[in-house]
Amino acid sequence: MEFSGRKIVVAGAGIGGLASALALRQRGAEVVVLEQADAIREVGAGLQISPNGVAVLRALGLERALKSISMASKAVVLRDFRAPGEVLRLDFNTQPEAEDYRLVHRADLVDLLADAVRRAGVNIRLLQKIDSVEDGQRAQVRMANGAEVEADLLVGADGLHSTSRIALNGADRPFFTGQVAWRALVPNTLGLPSEAQIFMGPGRHLVCYPLRNDTVVNIVAVQERREWAAEGWDHSDDPDNLREAFAGFEGTPRAILEQVIDVRLWGLFRHPVARRWHGQSVAILGDAAHPTLPFMAQGANLALEDAWVLADSLSGAATMRDGLRRYQSRRRERAERVIAAANGNAWKFHVRPAPVRKAGHIALRLAGALAPERMLRRFDWIYGHDVTAT
Ligand SMILES: Cc1cc2nc3c(=O)[nH]c(=O)nc-3n(C[C@H](O)[C@H](O)[C@H](O)COP(=O)(O)OP(=O)(O)OC[C@H]3O[C@@H](n4cnc5c(N)ncnc54)[C@H](O)[C@@H]3O)c2cc1C
């Protein structure tokens, strides 16, 4: 498909939207990004970007910049919430792409992408809330301020509560998953090493890893809960609520939680993977198409993959329709499989009762001790997947 002269509107300046804008612009399309917020701003929280996400950033010409704002993650370590010692250690140093497991502050990655998008000549228009999208020969976009915009293609990268998704799939609302997550940053006074540590307890788990040259520690603390009673999807919370929820966690997790001063509580909401990812002139990607629980650390990585595959599928196609079809067929099954793996981790991390958990941990220890590389290879289809090579 010829890109020059095509007007493409990207809805949302998150990781997926910015990567998509850059990938399409690099192929010659005229792109504009519409973002509802008044600034490019991200929550103060960390992200794990795995080799599959790094491959896309490399193909976009951003590898060096990424490495300058992120740290290599050496391993993922599973621990029991009470006992000292490791249940399982997956060491990335044994992998050929060891340097491509990265720990990064979300705001730093979004700033890097926004800067690259602007330098490529794309206008990011802020305070542009999209109210509705209509799919047809051309996409019709109605803004909350009453303005209307037309485009050859509308890329809906507008996140979990996507308006673009509604144009293709009807108004299916996201549902509460029965889990909440506190997110906070604390100073790395304990000198935690550059690895992701997961402390597993009954009905809850705590993930911590350092960021920004080991100076701060990112915390994600997940707990099962019957309902989400608050309005909206996240709000600031009293750090004592977090400490109370994780009472019984000893040693390092307790020392980390003691330091929390500011914390936000998120309800974890989800949609099933969208049935339709495109129409005639509308396509969706990232959380708009397939929000996932964060237990494989893959939501942003999948959004990066989508962004690349959408641009690649369009550029190799005879018509836009063919390109959009190809995009969906290259992405849907993979997203479903990764999301199923993340759902499975929720169960593994939170297992009760105690004897079952103990038996599970012994099995994990044995598997890790006997064949740690094999365990990592089991996940290679997720982390080692390179959409830019196909
Ligand atoms: C606790 C937690 C930890 C996580 N950890 C990881 C991790 O380690 N690794 C990983 O890969 N993923 C992780 N994720 C998932 C990841 O954050 C998301 O999957 C990813 O941010 C999705 O990117 P996106 O661009 O699709 O959507 P978003 O980041 O949600 O961006 C959507 C953008 O669209 C804008 N927007 C929305 N509606 C409109 C509208 N109507 N008009 C205009 N603009 C609009 C929004 O303001 C926003 O800027 C985690 C998620 C959670 C909750």
Short mmCIF file of C-alpha atoms and ligand atoms in Angstrom, two decimals:
data_model
loop_
_atom_site.label_atom_id
_atom_site.label_comp_id
_atom_site.label_asym_id
_atom_site.label_seq_id
_atom_site.Cartn_x
_atom_site.Cartn_y
_atom_site.Cartn_z
CA MET A 1 0.00 0.00 0.00
CA GLU A 2 1.25 3.49 -0.85
CA PHE A 3 1.52 5.58 2.32
CA SER A 4 2.30 8.98 0.90
CA GLY A 5 -0.72 11.27 0.83
CA ARG A 6 -2.63 9.07 3.31
CA LYS A 7 -3.89 10.83 6.39
CA ILE A 8 -3.66 8.65 9.49
CA VAL A 9 -5.00 9.71 12.88
CA VAL A 10 -3.71 7.88 15.95
CA ALA A 11 -5.98 8.03 19.00
CA GLY A 12 -3.92 8.07 22.21
CA ALA A 13 -0.32 9.02 23.02
CA GLY A 14 0.51 5.99 25.17
CA ILE A 15 3.25 3.50 24.34
CA GLY A 16 1.20 1.76 21.62
CA GLY A 17 -0.05 4.97 19.98
CA LEU A 18 3.36 6.66 19.88
CA ALA A 19 5.12 3.57 18.54
CA SER A 20 2.44 3.19 15.89
CA ALA A 21 2.68 6.87 14.87
CA LEU A 22 6.45 6.51 14.46
CA ALA A 23 6.27 3.23 12.51
CA LEU A 24 3.68 4.68 10.10
CA ARG A 25 5.50 7.99 9.72
CA GLN A 26 8.76 6.20 8.94
CA ARG A 27 6.92 4.59 6.01
CA GLY A 28 5.84 7.97 4.65
CA ALA A 29 2.30 8.43 6.01
CA GLU A 30 0.99 11.79 7.15
CA VAL A 31 0.24 11.14 10.83
CA VAL A 32 -1.34 13.12 13.62
CA VAL A 33 -1.77 11.92 17.23
CA LEU A 34 -4.79 13.02 19.28
CA GLU A 35 -4.40 12.73 23.06
CA GLN A 36 -7.08 13.60 25.61
CA ALA A 37 -4.66 14.62 28.38
CA ASP A 38 -3.22 18.12 28.73
CA ALA A 39 0.36 16.79 28.75
CA ILE A 40 2.29 13.65 27.83
CA ARG A 41 2.40 12.29 31.31
CA GLU A 42 2.68 8.81 32.81
CA VAL A 43 2.14 7.37 36.25
CA GLY A 44 5.31 7.06 38.33
CA ALA A 45 5.77 3.36 37.83
CA GLY A 46 8.09 0.87 36.21
CA LEU A 47 7.85 -1.37 33.17
CA GLN A 48 9.69 -4.51 32.22
CA ILE A 49 10.47 -4.42 28.51
CA SER A 50 11.50 -7.85 27.26
CA PRO A 51 13.48 -8.77 24.08
CA ASN A 52 10.27 -8.88 21.99
CA GLY A 53 9.58 -5.23 22.88
CA VAL A 54 13.24 -4.22 22.51
CA ALA A 55 13.24 -5.74 18.99
CA VAL A 56 10.51 -3.29 17.95
CA LEU A 57 12.26 -0.30 19.54
CA ARG A 58 15.46 -1.37 17.77
CA ALA A 59 13.65 -1.53 14.42
CA LEU A 60 12.28 1.97 15.09
CA GLY A 61 15.86 3.22 15.59
CA LEU A 62 15.52 3.71 19.34
CA GLU A 63 17.72 0.97 20.81
CA ARG A 64 20.54 3.25 21.98
CA ALA A 65 18.14 5.77 23.42
CA LEU A 66 16.25 3.01 25.22
CA LYS A 67 19.41 1.58 26.72
CA SER A 68 20.45 5.01 27.96
CA ILE A 69 17.23 5.39 30.00
CA SER A 70 16.83 1.79 31.22
CA MET A 71 18.73 -0.90 33.12
CA ALA A 72 19.38 -4.52 32.19
CA SER A 73 17.38 -6.93 34.33
CA LYS A 74 19.56 -9.86 35.35
CA ALA A 75 16.86 -12.30 36.43
CA VAL A 76 13.34 -13.01 37.64
CA VAL A 77 13.34 -14.48 41.13
CA LEU A 78 10.30 -16.09 42.76
CA ARG A 79 10.24 -16.15 46.56
CA ASP A 80 7.83 -17.32 49.22
CA PHE A 81 6.27 -14.47 51.22
CA ARG A 82 7.63 -15.75 54.54
CA ALA A 83 10.68 -17.87 53.94
CA PRO A 84 14.08 -16.43 53.06
CA GLY A 85 15.75 -17.97 50.00
CA GLU A 86 14.57 -18.48 46.45
CA VAL A 87 11.83 -20.71 45.12
CA LEU A 88 13.01 -20.23 41.55
CA ARG A 89 15.60 -18.09 39.76
CA LEU A 90 15.43 -17.57 35.99
CA ASP A 91 18.78 -16.08 35.07
CA PHE A 92 18.75 -13.95 31.91
CA ASN A 93 22.57 -14.05 31.73
CA THR A 94 22.26 -17.50 30.18
CA GLN A 95 20.26 -16.05 27.26
CA PRO A 96 21.75 -14.76 24.00
CA GLU A 97 19.67 -11.58 24.34
CA ALA A 98 20.58 -11.09 28.04
CA GLU A 99 20.98 -7.31 27.64
CA ASP A 100 17.49 -7.02 26.14
CA TYR A 101 15.54 -7.57 29.36
CA ARG A 102 15.12 -3.95 30.44
CA LEU A 103 13.74 -2.17 33.49
CA VAL A 104 12.49 1.32 32.69
CA HIS A 105 10.42 4.09 34.22
CA ARG A 106 7.21 4.45 32.18
CA ALA A 107 7.50 8.22 31.97
CA ASP A 108 11.04 7.94 30.57
CA LEU A 109 9.93 5.53 27.83
CA VAL A 110 6.90 7.62 26.88
CA ASP A 111 9.04 10.79 26.77
CA LEU A 112 11.58 9.03 24.55
CA LEU A 113 8.85 7.88 22.13
CA ALA A 114 7.09 11.26 22.10
CA ASP A 115 10.37 13.00 21.35
CA ALA A 116 11.12 10.63 18.44
CA VAL A 117 7.58 11.04 17.07
CA ARG A 118 7.84 14.83 17.13
CA ARG A 119 11.29 14.78 15.54
CA ALA A 120 9.84 12.64 12.73
CA GLY A 121 7.42 15.50 11.99
CA VAL A 122 4.26 14.15 13.66
CA ASN A 123 2.03 16.61 15.47
CA ILE A 124 0.87 15.37 18.91
CA ARG A 125 -2.25 17.36 19.70
CA LEU A 126 -3.11 17.48 23.40
CA LEU A 127 -6.53 18.09 25.02
CA GLN A 128 -8.18 16.24 22.14
CA LYS A 129 -10.67 13.86 23.69
CA ILE A 130 -12.34 11.63 21.13
CA ASP A 131 -16.03 11.15 21.80
CA SER A 132 -16.97 8.75 19.04
CA VAL A 133 -15.52 7.03 16.00
CA GLU A 134 -17.37 5.83 12.91
CA ASP A 135 -15.91 3.25 10.58
CA GLY A 136 -16.63 3.71 6.85
CA GLN A 137 -14.81 4.44 3.59
CA ARG A 138 -13.04 7.06 5.67
CA ALA A 139 -12.98 7.19 9.47
CA GLN A 140 -15.15 9.91 11.02
CA VAL A 141 -13.93 11.09 14.41
CA ARG A 142 -16.05 13.33 16.64
CA MET A 143 -14.23 15.21 19.38
CA ALA A 144 -15.62 16.12 22.83
CA ASN A 145 -15.20 19.82 21.89
CA GLY A 146 -17.58 19.35 18.95
CA ALA A 147 -14.90 19.34 16.23
CA GLU A 148 -14.91 16.60 13.58
CA VAL A 149 -11.90 14.98 11.96
CA GLU A 150 -11.73 12.66 8.93
CA ALA A 151 -8.95 10.22 8.15
CA ASP A 152 -8.02 7.45 5.71
CA LEU A 153 -7.21 5.38 8.77
CA LEU A 154 -7.92 5.83 12.48
CA VAL A 155 -5.56 3.81 14.68
CA GLY A 156 -7.30 3.34 18.03
CA ALA A 157 -4.55 3.15 20.65
CA ASP A 158 -6.76 4.65 23.32
CA GLY A 159 -6.22 2.07 26.02
CA LEU A 160 -8.44 -0.10 28.19
CA HIS A 161 -11.44 2.23 28.06
CA SER A 162 -11.20 2.63 24.31
CA THR A 163 -13.72 4.61 22.28
CA SER A 164 -12.30 3.23 19.03
CA ARG A 165 -12.98 -0.34 20.15
CA ILE A 166 -16.69 0.51 20.48
CA ALA A 167 -16.85 1.51 16.79
CA LEU A 168 -15.82 -2.03 15.83
CA ASN A 169 -17.17 -4.21 18.64
CA GLY A 170 -20.06 -2.36 20.28
CA ALA A 171 -20.06 -1.08 23.83
CA ASP A 172 -18.71 -4.08 25.77
CA ARG A 173 -17.57 -2.62 29.07
CA PRO A 174 -14.34 -3.78 30.79
CA PHE A 175 -14.98 -5.95 33.85
CA PHE A 176 -13.27 -5.99 37.24
CA THR A 177 -10.95 -9.01 37.52
CA GLY A 178 -11.24 -9.41 41.31
CA GLN A 179 -7.75 -8.03 41.81
CA VAL A 180 -6.31 -4.67 42.79
CA ALA A 181 -2.74 -3.39 42.47
CA TRP A 182 -0.95 -0.77 44.56
CA ARG A 183 1.85 0.97 42.68
CA ALA A 184 4.59 2.99 44.34
CA LEU A 185 8.23 4.02 44.07
CA VAL A 186 10.59 4.05 47.07
CA PRO A 187 14.32 4.90 47.36
CA ASN A 188 16.57 1.87 46.93
CA THR A 189 18.04 2.12 50.42
CA LEU A 190 18.18 -1.69 50.70
CA GLY A 191 20.46 -1.88 47.66
CA LEU A 192 18.17 -4.33 45.81
CA PRO A 193 19.94 -5.96 42.84
CA SER A 194 18.91 -5.39 39.19
CA GLU A 195 16.36 -8.18 38.99
CA ALA A 196 12.62 -8.57 39.31
CA GLN A 197 11.72 -10.20 42.62
CA ILE A 198 8.25 -11.66 43.10
CA PHE A 199 7.16 -12.50 46.66
CA MET A 200 4.24 -14.93 46.46
CA GLY A 201 1.64 -15.25 49.21
CA PRO A 202 -1.89 -16.60 49.53
CA GLY A 203 -4.23 -14.38 47.49
CA ARG A 204 -1.59 -11.70 46.87
CA HIS A 205 1.91 -11.08 45.57
CA LEU A 206 4.47 -8.31 45.57
CA VAL A 207 6.76 -7.45 42.64
CA CYS A 208 9.79 -5.18 43.13
CA TYR A 209 12.63 -4.12 40.90
CA PRO A 210 15.01 -1.15 40.77
CA LEU A 211 14.92 1.62 38.16
CA ARG A 212 16.91 4.69 37.13
CA ASN A 213 20.46 3.45 37.84
CA ASP A 214 19.36 1.49 40.89
CA THR A 215 18.24 4.63 42.72
CA VAL A 216 14.54 3.78 43.17
CA VAL A 217 12.52 0.59 43.56
CA ASN A 218 9.28 0.04 41.66
CA ILE A 219 6.55 -1.76 43.62
CA VAL A 220 3.48 -3.53 42.29
CA ALA A 221 1.48 -5.18 45.07
CA VAL A 222 -1.49 -7.25 43.92
CA GLN A 223 -4.30 -8.49 46.17
CA GLU A 224 -7.49 -10.41 45.40
CA ARG A 225 -10.66 -8.54 46.25
CA ARG A 226 -14.38 -9.21 45.74
CA GLU A 227 -15.30 -5.87 44.29
CA TRP A 228 -14.08 -2.48 43.19
CA ALA A 229 -16.31 0.05 44.91
CA ALA A 230 -14.44 3.26 44.02
CA GLU A 231 -15.39 5.54 41.17
CA GLY A 232 -12.85 5.50 38.33
CA TRP A 233 -10.02 3.04 37.85
CA ASP A 234 -7.38 4.27 40.26
CA HIS A 235 -6.96 6.65 43.17
CA SER A 236 -4.33 7.58 45.75
CA ASP A 237 -4.49 5.44 48.87
CA ASP A 238 -3.25 5.36 52.45
CA PRO A 239 0.07 3.44 52.54
CA ASP A 240 -1.12 1.77 55.77
CA ASN A 241 -3.83 -0.01 53.75
CA LEU A 242 -1.08 -1.51 51.62
CA ARG A 243 0.97 -2.53 54.67
CA GLU A 244 -2.10 -4.05 56.28
CA ALA A 245 -2.93 -6.06 53.15
CA PHE A 246 0.60 -7.48 53.16
CA ALA A 247 0.86 -8.14 56.91
CA GLY A 248 2.65 -11.46 57.30
CA PHE A 249 5.17 -10.72 54.55
CA GLU A 250 8.52 -10.85 56.33
CA GLY A 251 12.07 -9.70 55.66
CA THR A 252 12.77 -7.73 52.45
CA PRO A 253 9.14 -7.14 51.38
CA ARG A 254 8.28 -5.81 54.79
CA ALA A 255 11.30 -3.49 54.82
CA ILE A 256 10.34 -2.19 51.36
CA LEU A 257 6.70 -1.58 52.26
CA GLU A 258 7.74 0.30 55.42
CA GLN A 259 9.24 2.96 53.15
CA VAL A 260 6.11 3.68 51.09
CA ILE A 261 4.86 7.24 51.48
CA ASP A 262 2.80 7.82 48.29
CA VAL A 263 0.81 5.02 46.74
CA ARG A 264 -1.91 4.64 44.13
CA LEU A 265 -4.44 1.84 44.13
CA TRP A 266 -5.62 0.48 40.76
CA GLY A 267 -8.55 -1.77 40.08
CA LEU A 268 -7.38 -4.35 37.54
CA PHE A 269 -10.00 -4.33 34.76
CA ARG A 270 -10.06 -6.38 31.64
CA HIS A 271 -11.89 -7.00 28.36
CA PRO A 272 -11.86 -10.22 26.42
CA VAL A 273 -9.60 -9.93 23.36
CA ALA A 274 -11.63 -7.90 20.81
CA ARG A 275 -13.45 -9.95 18.18
CA ARG A 276 -12.80 -7.33 15.47
CA TRP A 277 -9.46 -5.48 15.38
CA HIS A 278 -10.29 -3.55 12.22
CA GLY A 279 -13.06 -2.35 9.95
CA GLN A 280 -12.69 -0.45 6.66
CA SER A 281 -10.80 2.53 8.04
CA VAL A 282 -10.40 1.84 11.78
CA ALA A 283 -7.89 -0.45 13.49
CA ILE A 284 -7.25 -0.95 17.20
CA LEU A 285 -4.10 -1.99 19.04
CA GLY A 286 -2.58 -2.43 22.50
CA ASP A 287 -4.92 -2.37 25.49
CA ALA A 288 -7.74 -1.17 23.23
CA ALA A 289 -7.68 -4.56 21.49
CA HIS A 290 -6.47 -6.89 24.25
CA PRO A 291 -5.93 -5.63 27.79
CA THR A 292 -4.08 -8.16 29.92
CA LEU A 293 -3.37 -8.78 33.57
CA PRO A 294 0.21 -7.60 34.22
CA PHE A 295 1.49 -10.99 35.48
CA MET A 296 3.64 -11.70 32.41
CA ALA A 297 4.70 -8.04 32.10
CA GLN A 298 3.54 -8.07 28.49
CA GLY A 299 0.86 -5.38 27.97
CA ALA A 300 3.24 -2.68 26.74
CA ASN A 301 5.40 -5.22 24.90
CA LEU A 302 2.36 -6.50 22.99
CA ALA A 303 1.35 -2.91 22.19
CA LEU A 304 4.82 -2.33 20.69
CA GLU A 305 4.52 -5.54 18.65
CA ASP A 306 1.04 -4.52 17.38
CA ALA A 307 2.34 -1.11 16.34
CA TRP A 308 5.10 -2.64 14.25
CA VAL A 309 2.96 -5.37 12.69
CA LEU A 310 0.19 -2.92 11.75
CA ALA A 311 2.61 -0.69 9.80
CA ASP A 312 4.39 -3.68 8.30
CA SER A 313 1.16 -5.41 7.22
CA LEU A 314 -0.13 -2.23 5.57
CA SER A 315 3.10 -1.54 3.74
CA GLY A 316 3.21 -5.03 2.22
CA ALA A 317 -0.45 -5.09 1.14
CA ALA A 318 -2.17 -4.29 -2.18
CA THR A 319 -5.00 -2.41 -0.43
CA MET A 320 -5.63 -1.01 3.05
CA ARG A 321 -8.35 -3.61 3.62
CA ASP A 322 -5.91 -6.46 2.83
CA GLY A 323 -3.30 -4.92 5.12
CA LEU A 324 -5.76 -4.59 8.00
CA ARG A 325 -6.91 -8.20 7.57
CA ARG A 326 -3.33 -9.36 7.59
CA TYR A 327 -2.62 -7.30 10.72
CA GLN A 328 -5.42 -9.00 12.67
CA SER A 329 -4.47 -12.48 11.48
CA ARG A 330 -0.83 -11.95 12.53
CA ARG A 331 -1.72 -10.68 15.99
CA ARG A 332 -4.90 -12.13 17.46
CA GLU A 333 -3.80 -15.65 18.34
CA ARG A 334 -0.51 -14.50 19.87
CA ALA A 335 -2.26 -11.93 22.07
CA GLU A 336 -4.73 -14.59 23.27
CA ARG A 337 -1.95 -17.02 24.18
CA VAL A 338 0.14 -14.44 26.06
CA ILE A 339 -2.94 -13.27 27.98
CA ALA A 340 -3.81 -16.86 28.92
CA ALA A 341 -0.26 -17.27 30.30
CA ALA A 342 -0.65 -14.08 32.37
CA ASN A 343 -3.98 -15.32 33.77
CA GLY A 344 -2.30 -18.60 34.72
CA ASN A 345 0.37 -16.74 36.69
CA ALA A 346 -2.30 -15.09 38.84
CA TRP A 347 -3.29 -18.53 40.04
CA LYS A 348 0.31 -19.76 40.50
CA PHE A 349 1.42 -16.71 42.49
CA HIS A 350 -1.65 -16.69 44.80
CA VAL A 351 -2.21 -20.37 45.43
CA ARG A 352 -3.78 -21.56 48.68
CA PRO A 353 -4.13 -23.55 50.91
CA ALA A 354 -0.67 -23.70 52.49
CA PRO A 355 0.12 -27.41 51.79
CA VAL A 356 -0.71 -26.99 48.09
CA ARG A 357 1.45 -23.89 47.93
CA LYS A 358 4.32 -25.69 49.62
CA ALA A 359 4.10 -28.61 47.20
CA GLY A 360 3.97 -26.21 44.25
CA HIS A 361 7.07 -24.38 45.47
CA ILE A 362 8.99 -27.64 45.91
CA ALA A 363 8.09 -28.63 42.34
CA LEU A 364 9.25 -25.22 41.06
CA ARG A 365 12.49 -25.45 43.05
CA LEU A 366 13.22 -28.87 41.60
CA ALA A 367 12.45 -27.81 38.03
CA GLY A 368 14.60 -24.69 38.47
CA ALA A 369 17.50 -26.65 39.98
CA LEU A 370 17.44 -29.41 37.37
CA ALA A 371 16.93 -27.38 34.21
CA PRO A 372 16.78 -23.60 34.64
CA GLU A 373 17.61 -22.96 30.98
CA ARG A 374 14.80 -25.21 29.88
CA MET A 375 12.37 -23.23 32.03
CA LEU A 376 13.48 -20.03 30.36
CA ARG A 377 13.12 -21.59 26.93
CA ARG A 378 9.53 -22.46 27.84
CA PHE A 379 8.89 -18.74 27.88
CA ASP A 380 10.97 -18.04 24.79
CA TRP A 381 7.86 -17.96 22.57
CA ILE A 382 6.77 -14.92 24.60
CA TYR A 383 9.97 -13.03 25.35
CA GLY A 384 12.11 -14.11 22.40
CA HIS A 385 9.48 -13.47 19.70
CA ASP A 386 10.74 -10.96 17.12
CA VAL A 387 7.96 -9.49 14.97
CA THR A 388 10.45 -7.41 13.00
CA ALA A 389 12.17 -10.53 11.67
CA THR A 390 9.06 -12.12 10.10
C1 LIG B 1 0.21 -2.76 37.60
C2 LIG B 1 0.60 -2.85 36.15
C3 LIG B 1 1.91 -3.20 35.80
C4 LIG B 1 2.27 -3.36 34.44
N1 LIG B 1 3.54 -3.74 34.13
C5 LIG B 1 3.86 -3.97 32.83
C6 LIG B 1 5.20 -4.38 32.46
O1 LIG B 1 6.08 -4.53 33.31
N2 LIG B 1 5.46 -4.61 31.13
C7 LIG B 1 4.51 -4.45 30.16
O2 LIG B 1 4.77 -4.71 28.99
N3 LIG B 1 3.24 -4.03 30.48
C8 LIG B 1 2.91 -3.78 31.77
N4 LIG B 1 1.66 -3.34 32.09
C9 LIG B 1 0.66 -3.14 31.01
C10 LIG B 1 0.87 -1.82 30.26
O3 LIG B 1 0.92 -0.76 31.18
C11 LIG B 1 -0.26 -1.57 29.26
O4 LIG B 1 -0.61 -2.76 28.61
C12 LIG B 1 0.20 -0.54 28.23
O5 LIG B 1 0.46 0.70 28.85
C13 LIG B 1 -0.86 -0.35 27.14
O6 LIG B 1 -0.44 0.68 26.28
P1 LIG B 1 -1.48 1.37 25.30
O7 LIG B 1 -0.70 2.37 24.52
O8 LIG B 1 -2.26 0.33 24.56
O9 LIG B 1 -2.55 2.09 26.24
P2 LIG B 1 -2.34 3.27 27.35
O10 LIG B 1 -0.98 3.27 27.92
O11 LIG B 1 -3.49 3.13 28.29
O12 LIG B 1 -2.52 4.60 26.50
C14 LIG B 1 -3.77 5.03 26.02
C15 LIG B 1 -3.68 6.55 25.74
O13 LIG B 1 -4.90 6.94 25.09
C16 LIG B 1 -5.39 8.12 25.70
N5 LIG B 1 -6.85 8.12 25.51
C17 LIG B 1 -7.76 7.28 26.08
N6 LIG B 1 -9.01 7.58 25.67
C18 LIG B 1 -8.89 8.63 24.81
C19 LIG B 1 -9.84 9.38 24.07
N7 LIG B 1 -11.15 9.11 24.13
N8 LIG B 1 -9.40 10.39 23.28
C20 LIG B 1 -8.04 10.67 23.19
N9 LIG B 1 -7.10 9.99 23.90
C21 LIG B 1 -7.52 8.97 24.69
C22 LIG B 1 -4.97 7.98 27.16
O14 LIG B 1 -4.97 9.24 27.82
C23 LIG B 1 -3.57 7.38 27.02
O15 LIG B 1 -2.60 8.37 26.85
C24 LIG B 1 1.29 -3.14 33.42
C25 LIG B 1 -0.01 -2.73 33.78
C26 LIG B 1 -0.36 -2.59 35.12
C27 LIG B 1 -1.77 -2.16 35.48
#
